[in-house]
Amino acid sequence: MTDLHPPQDDWDPAASLAEVKARVHIAEAACGRAGAGVQLLVATKTWDANAAAAVVAAGGSLVGESRMQELAAKGDALRASGARVHVIGQLQRNKAAIAVQFADCVQTVDSLRLAERLSRLCLEAERDLEVMIQVNVSGEDSKAGVAPDEALALASAVQALPSLTVTGFMTIGLNSQEEGPVREGYRRLRELRDTALIRSERGEMPLREAWHLSMGMSRDLEWAIAEGATMVRVGTAVMGARPSN
Ligand SMILES: *Cc1c(COP(=O)(O)O)cnc(C)c1O
């Protein structure tokens, strides 16, 4: 069983959200992107349905779940709260049905086989699904995601499948305090996205809607926004430190 944690007693979701939204706005302004409307996704992994519903009620209406076991447990409550739900953790094909049941978008598509499974499940459920292509920009062995030089071919193949729309690219940044290498990875994702849009505009690729860049978390959202993030995924800065099980 997954151990889900209740909200902490002294947690003020509205105040935490306001602080993080201010960070996002300041970061946008600092790099000449004032008013860019970078979206804030709140990563609610390890927190229970009450904590997730509280953050949605406070205005954090875009929520990310990492583990399908947790999504299965919280999915009905998240739906009832009116949240938009994105899958941001690695998705096994045998758990894809949970994503199709509860999620609006799967950000972690990194193989055609997974996309084919999602497509088939969506056809059965008579629904459409947004997906992003997860790219391993840092090349670390431990990280999920398709290699950068395979990302556009995968994205095009996924877009060709029924019921799926590729809305952009997602990456987990290098875990480092050094600005240069972290930003280099994020820049690489932006360059891939730009190529996708330019080539689609020329009719060479089917990726006109793939404009999202989901990158940046609590520790480095400023760097990601400076490199063009359209969505940052923030857990601890909004929800508080995740209690260890
Ligand atoms: C948990 C998680 C985040 C948020 O991380 P924090 O450091 O808590 O902000 C972002 N992206 C993914 C994929 C995650 O699993």
CSV table of C-alpha atoms and ligand atoms in Angstrom, one decimal:
chain,number,residue,atom,x,y,z
A,1,MET,CA,0.0,0.0,0.0
A,2,THR,CA,1.1,3.5,-0.7
A,3,ASP,CA,1.3,5.7,2.4
A,4,LEU,CA,-0.4,9.0,1.6
A,5,HIS,CA,0.2,11.9,3.9
A,6,PRO,CA,-2.5,14.3,5.3
A,7,PRO,CA,-1.8,18.0,4.9
A,8,GLN,CA,0.5,19.4,7.5
A,9,ASP,CA,-1.2,21.3,10.4
A,10,ASP,CA,0.6,24.6,9.7
A,11,TRP,CA,0.3,24.5,5.9
A,12,ASP,CA,-1.4,27.4,4.2
A,13,PRO,CA,-2.0,26.4,0.6
A,14,ALA,CA,-3.1,29.9,-0.5
A,15,ALA,CA,0.0,31.6,1.0
A,16,SER,CA,2.3,28.9,-0.5
A,17,LEU,CA,0.7,29.2,-3.9
A,18,ALA,CA,0.9,33.0,-3.8
A,19,GLU,CA,4.6,32.8,-3.0
A,20,VAL,CA,5.4,30.5,-5.8
A,21,LYS,CA,3.3,32.4,-8.3
A,22,ALA,CA,5.2,35.5,-7.3
A,23,ARG,CA,8.5,33.7,-7.9
A,24,VAL,CA,7.2,32.7,-11.4
A,25,HIS,CA,6.1,36.3,-12.2
A,26,ILE,CA,9.4,37.7,-11.0
A,27,ALA,CA,11.3,35.1,-13.0
A,28,GLU,CA,9.3,35.9,-16.1
A,29,ALA,CA,10.0,39.6,-15.7
A,30,ALA,CA,13.7,39.1,-15.0
A,31,CYS,CA,14.2,37.4,-18.4
A,32,GLY,CA,12.0,39.7,-20.5
A,33,ARG,CA,9.0,37.3,-20.5
A,34,ALA,CA,6.7,39.4,-18.3
A,35,GLY,CA,3.1,38.2,-18.8
A,36,ALA,CA,4.2,35.0,-20.5
A,37,GLY,CA,1.7,33.1,-18.5
A,38,VAL,CA,4.0,30.3,-17.5
A,39,GLN,CA,1.7,27.6,-16.0
A,40,LEU,CA,2.2,26.2,-12.5
A,41,LEU,CA,1.7,22.5,-12.1
A,42,VAL,CA,1.6,21.4,-8.5
A,43,ALA,CA,3.2,18.0,-7.9
A,44,THR,CA,1.1,16.3,-5.3
A,45,LYS,CA,2.9,13.0,-5.0
A,46,THR,CA,2.9,11.4,-1.5
A,47,TRP,CA,0.1,13.8,-0.4
A,48,ASP,CA,-3.4,12.5,0.2
A,49,ALA,CA,-6.6,13.5,-1.5
A,50,ASN,CA,-7.4,16.1,1.1
A,51,ALA,CA,-4.1,17.9,0.6
A,52,ALA,CA,-4.5,17.7,-3.2
A,53,ALA,CA,-8.1,19.0,-3.0
A,54,ALA,CA,-7.0,21.9,-0.7
A,55,VAL,CA,-4.4,23.1,-3.1
A,56,VAL,CA,-6.9,22.9,-6.0
A,57,ALA,CA,-9.4,24.9,-3.9
A,58,ALA,CA,-6.7,27.5,-3.2
A,59,GLY,CA,-6.2,28.0,-7.0
A,60,GLY,CA,-3.6,25.4,-7.9
A,61,SER,CA,-5.9,23.7,-10.4
A,62,LEU,CA,-3.2,22.0,-12.5
A,63,VAL,CA,-1.9,18.9,-10.6
A,64,GLY,CA,0.8,16.4,-11.4
A,65,GLU,CA,0.8,12.8,-10.1
A,66,SER,CA,3.9,10.5,-10.4
A,67,ARG,CA,2.7,7.1,-9.2
A,68,MET,CA,-0.3,5.3,-10.8
A,69,GLN,CA,-1.1,3.6,-7.5
A,70,GLU,CA,-1.5,7.0,-6.0
A,71,LEU,CA,-3.5,8.3,-8.9
A,72,ALA,CA,-5.9,5.4,-8.7
A,73,ALA,CA,-6.4,6.3,-5.0
A,74,LYS,CA,-6.8,10.1,-5.5
A,75,GLY,CA,-8.3,10.2,-9.0
A,76,ASP,CA,-11.9,10.5,-8.1
A,77,ALA,CA,-11.2,13.2,-5.5
A,78,LEU,CA,-9.1,15.1,-8.0
A,79,ARG,CA,-11.8,14.9,-10.7
A,80,ALA,CA,-14.4,16.1,-8.2
A,81,SER,CA,-12.2,19.0,-7.2
A,82,GLY,CA,-12.2,20.2,-10.8
A,83,ALA,CA,-8.4,19.8,-11.2
A,84,ARG,CA,-6.6,19.2,-14.4
A,85,VAL,CA,-4.4,16.2,-13.9
A,86,HIS,CA,-1.1,15.4,-15.6
A,87,VAL,CA,0.9,12.3,-15.2
A,88,ILE,CA,4.5,13.3,-14.6
A,89,GLY,CA,6.1,10.0,-13.4
A,90,GLN,CA,7.3,7.1,-15.4
A,91,LEU,CA,4.4,5.2,-16.8
A,92,GLN,CA,4.5,1.4,-17.2
A,93,ARG,CA,2.4,0.0,-20.0
A,94,ASN,CA,0.4,-2.2,-17.6
A,95,LYS,CA,-0.6,1.0,-15.6
A,96,ALA,CA,-1.6,3.0,-18.7
A,97,ALA,CA,-5.3,2.3,-18.1
A,98,ILE,CA,-5.1,4.3,-14.8
A,99,ALA,CA,-3.7,7.3,-16.7
A,100,VAL,CA,-6.4,7.1,-19.3
A,101,GLN,CA,-9.1,6.9,-16.6
A,102,PHE,CA,-8.0,9.9,-14.6
A,103,ALA,CA,-5.5,12.1,-16.5
A,104,ASP,CA,-5.9,14.9,-18.9
A,105,CYS,CA,-2.3,14.7,-20.1
A,106,VAL,CA,0.6,12.2,-19.9
A,107,GLN,CA,3.8,14.1,-19.9
A,108,THR,CA,6.1,11.1,-19.8
A,109,VAL,CA,5.7,9.4,-23.2
A,110,ASP,CA,9.1,8.1,-24.1
A,111,SER,CA,8.4,5.1,-26.4
A,112,LEU,CA,6.1,4.4,-29.3
A,113,ARG,CA,4.9,1.2,-27.5
A,114,LEU,CA,3.6,3.2,-24.6
A,115,ALA,CA,2.0,5.7,-26.9
A,116,GLU,CA,0.3,2.9,-28.9
A,117,ARG,CA,-1.1,1.4,-25.7
A,118,LEU,CA,-2.4,4.8,-24.6
A,119,SER,CA,-4.0,5.3,-28.1
A,120,ARG,CA,-5.7,1.9,-28.0
A,121,LEU,CA,-7.1,2.5,-24.5
A,122,CYS,CA,-8.3,6.0,-25.5
A,123,LEU,CA,-10.1,4.5,-28.5
A,124,GLU,CA,-11.8,2.0,-26.2
A,125,ALA,CA,-12.8,4.7,-23.8
A,126,GLU,CA,-13.8,7.0,-26.6
A,127,ARG,CA,-11.7,9.9,-25.4
A,128,ASP,CA,-8.8,12.0,-26.6
A,129,LEU,CA,-5.6,12.5,-24.6
A,130,GLU,CA,-2.9,15.1,-24.6
A,131,VAL,CA,0.7,13.8,-24.3
A,132,MET,CA,4.1,15.3,-24.1
A,133,ILE,CA,7.4,13.6,-25.1
A,134,GLN,CA,9.8,13.1,-22.2
A,135,VAL,CA,13.3,13.8,-23.3
A,136,ASN,CA,16.5,12.9,-21.4
A,137,VAL,CA,18.4,16.1,-22.2
A,138,SER,CA,21.2,15.5,-19.6
A,139,GLY,CA,22.0,12.0,-20.9
A,140,GLU,CA,22.2,10.6,-17.3
A,141,ASP,CA,21.6,6.9,-17.3
A,142,SER,CA,19.3,7.1,-14.4
A,143,LYS,CA,16.8,9.4,-16.1
A,144,ALA,CA,13.8,8.3,-18.1
A,145,GLY,CA,13.1,9.9,-21.5
A,146,VAL,CA,14.0,9.5,-25.1
A,147,ALA,CA,17.4,10.6,-26.4
A,148,PRO,CA,17.3,14.2,-27.8
A,149,ASP,CA,18.2,13.0,-31.3
A,150,GLU,CA,15.2,10.6,-31.4
A,151,ALA,CA,12.7,12.9,-29.8
A,152,LEU,CA,11.3,14.5,-33.0
A,153,ALA,CA,10.9,11.2,-34.8
A,154,LEU,CA,9.1,9.8,-31.8
A,155,ALA,CA,6.9,12.9,-31.4
A,156,SER,CA,5.8,12.7,-35.1
A,157,ALA,CA,5.0,9.0,-34.8
A,158,VAL,CA,3.0,9.5,-31.6
A,159,GLN,CA,1.1,12.4,-33.2
A,160,ALA,CA,0.1,10.1,-36.0
A,161,LEU,CA,-1.7,7.7,-33.6
A,162,PRO,CA,-5.5,8.1,-33.1
A,163,SER,CA,-6.8,10.0,-30.1
A,164,LEU,CA,-3.4,11.4,-29.1
A,165,THR,CA,-2.3,15.0,-29.4
A,166,VAL,CA,1.4,15.9,-28.7
A,167,THR,CA,1.3,19.2,-26.9
A,168,GLY,CA,4.9,19.6,-26.1
A,169,PHE,CA,8.1,18.3,-24.5
A,170,MET,CA,9.0,17.6,-20.9
A,171,THR,CA,12.3,17.0,-19.1
A,172,ILE,CA,13.6,16.5,-15.6
A,173,GLY,CA,16.6,18.8,-15.3
A,174,LEU,CA,20.1,17.9,-14.2
A,175,ASN,CA,20.2,17.6,-10.4
A,176,SER,CA,22.9,20.2,-9.9
A,177,GLN,CA,23.4,23.6,-8.2
A,178,GLU,CA,25.4,24.8,-11.2
A,179,GLU,CA,23.4,27.1,-13.3
A,180,GLY,CA,25.3,26.6,-16.6
A,181,PRO,CA,24.8,22.8,-17.1
A,182,VAL,CA,21.2,22.9,-15.8
A,183,ARG,CA,20.3,25.7,-18.3
A,184,GLU,CA,22.1,23.9,-21.1
A,185,GLY,CA,19.8,21.0,-20.8
A,186,TYR,CA,16.7,23.2,-20.7
A,187,ARG,CA,18.0,25.1,-23.7
A,188,ARG,CA,18.4,21.8,-25.6
A,189,LEU,CA,14.7,21.0,-25.0
A,190,ARG,CA,13.7,24.5,-26.2
A,191,GLU,CA,15.7,24.0,-29.4
A,192,LEU,CA,14.0,20.7,-30.0
A,193,ARG,CA,10.6,22.3,-29.5
A,194,ASP,CA,11.5,25.2,-31.8
A,195,THR,CA,12.7,22.8,-34.5
A,196,ALA,CA,9.4,20.9,-34.2
A,197,LEU,CA,7.3,24.1,-34.6
A,198,ILE,CA,9.4,25.4,-37.5
A,199,ARG,CA,9.4,22.2,-39.4
A,200,SER,CA,5.6,21.7,-38.7
A,201,GLU,CA,5.0,25.2,-40.1
A,202,ARG,CA,6.8,24.2,-43.3
A,203,GLY,CA,4.6,21.1,-43.5
A,204,GLU,CA,7.4,18.7,-42.8
A,205,MET,CA,6.2,17.5,-39.4
A,206,PRO,CA,2.7,17.2,-37.8
A,207,LEU,CA,3.7,18.9,-34.5
A,208,ARG,CA,1.9,22.3,-34.7
A,209,GLU,CA,0.5,21.9,-31.3
A,210,ALA,CA,3.7,20.8,-29.6
A,211,TRP,CA,4.6,24.2,-28.1
A,212,HIS,CA,4.7,23.3,-24.4
A,213,LEU,CA,8.0,23.1,-22.5
A,214,SER,CA,7.4,21.4,-19.2
A,215,MET,CA,10.6,22.0,-17.2
A,216,GLY,CA,11.8,23.4,-13.9
A,217,MET,CA,10.9,22.4,-10.3
A,218,SER,CA,11.1,24.0,-6.9
A,219,ARG,CA,14.9,24.3,-6.9
A,220,ASP,CA,15.4,25.7,-10.4
A,221,LEU,CA,12.2,27.1,-11.9
A,222,GLU,CA,13.9,30.5,-12.5
A,223,TRP,CA,16.5,28.9,-14.7
A,224,ALA,CA,13.9,26.9,-16.6
A,225,ILE,CA,11.7,30.1,-17.2
A,226,ALA,CA,14.8,31.9,-18.4
A,227,GLU,CA,15.2,29.1,-21.0
A,228,GLY,CA,11.6,29.3,-22.1
A,229,ALA,CA,9.6,27.0,-19.9
A,230,THR,CA,5.8,27.3,-20.5
A,231,MET,CA,5.0,25.1,-17.5
A,232,VAL,CA,6.9,24.5,-14.2
A,233,ARG,CA,6.3,21.5,-12.0
A,234,VAL,CA,6.5,22.5,-8.3
A,235,GLY,CA,6.1,20.1,-5.4
A,236,THR,CA,7.9,21.0,-2.1
A,237,ALA,CA,7.7,24.8,-2.6
A,238,VAL,CA,3.9,24.6,-2.6
A,239,MET,CA,3.1,21.5,-0.6
A,240,GLY,CA,6.0,21.6,1.9
A,241,ALA,CA,8.7,19.0,2.4
A,242,ARG,CA,7.5,15.5,1.6
A,243,PRO,CA,7.5,13.5,4.8
A,244,SER,CA,9.7,10.4,4.6
A,245,ASN,CA,7.7,7.2,4.9
B,1,LIG,C1,8.1,15.6,-7.6
B,1,LIG,C2,8.3,16.1,-9.0
B,1,LIG,C3,8.5,17.5,-9.3
B,1,LIG,C4,8.5,18.5,-8.2
B,1,LIG,O1,9.6,18.4,-7.4
B,1,LIG,P1,9.9,19.4,-6.2
B,1,LIG,O2,11.4,19.4,-6.0
B,1,LIG,O3,9.2,18.9,-5.1
B,1,LIG,O4,9.4,20.8,-6.7
B,1,LIG,C5,8.7,17.9,-10.6
B,1,LIG,N1,8.7,17.0,-11.6
B,1,LIG,C6,8.6,15.6,-11.4
B,1,LIG,C7,8.6,14.7,-12.5
B,1,LIG,C8,8.4,15.2,-10.1
B,1,LIG,O5,8.3,13.8,-9.9
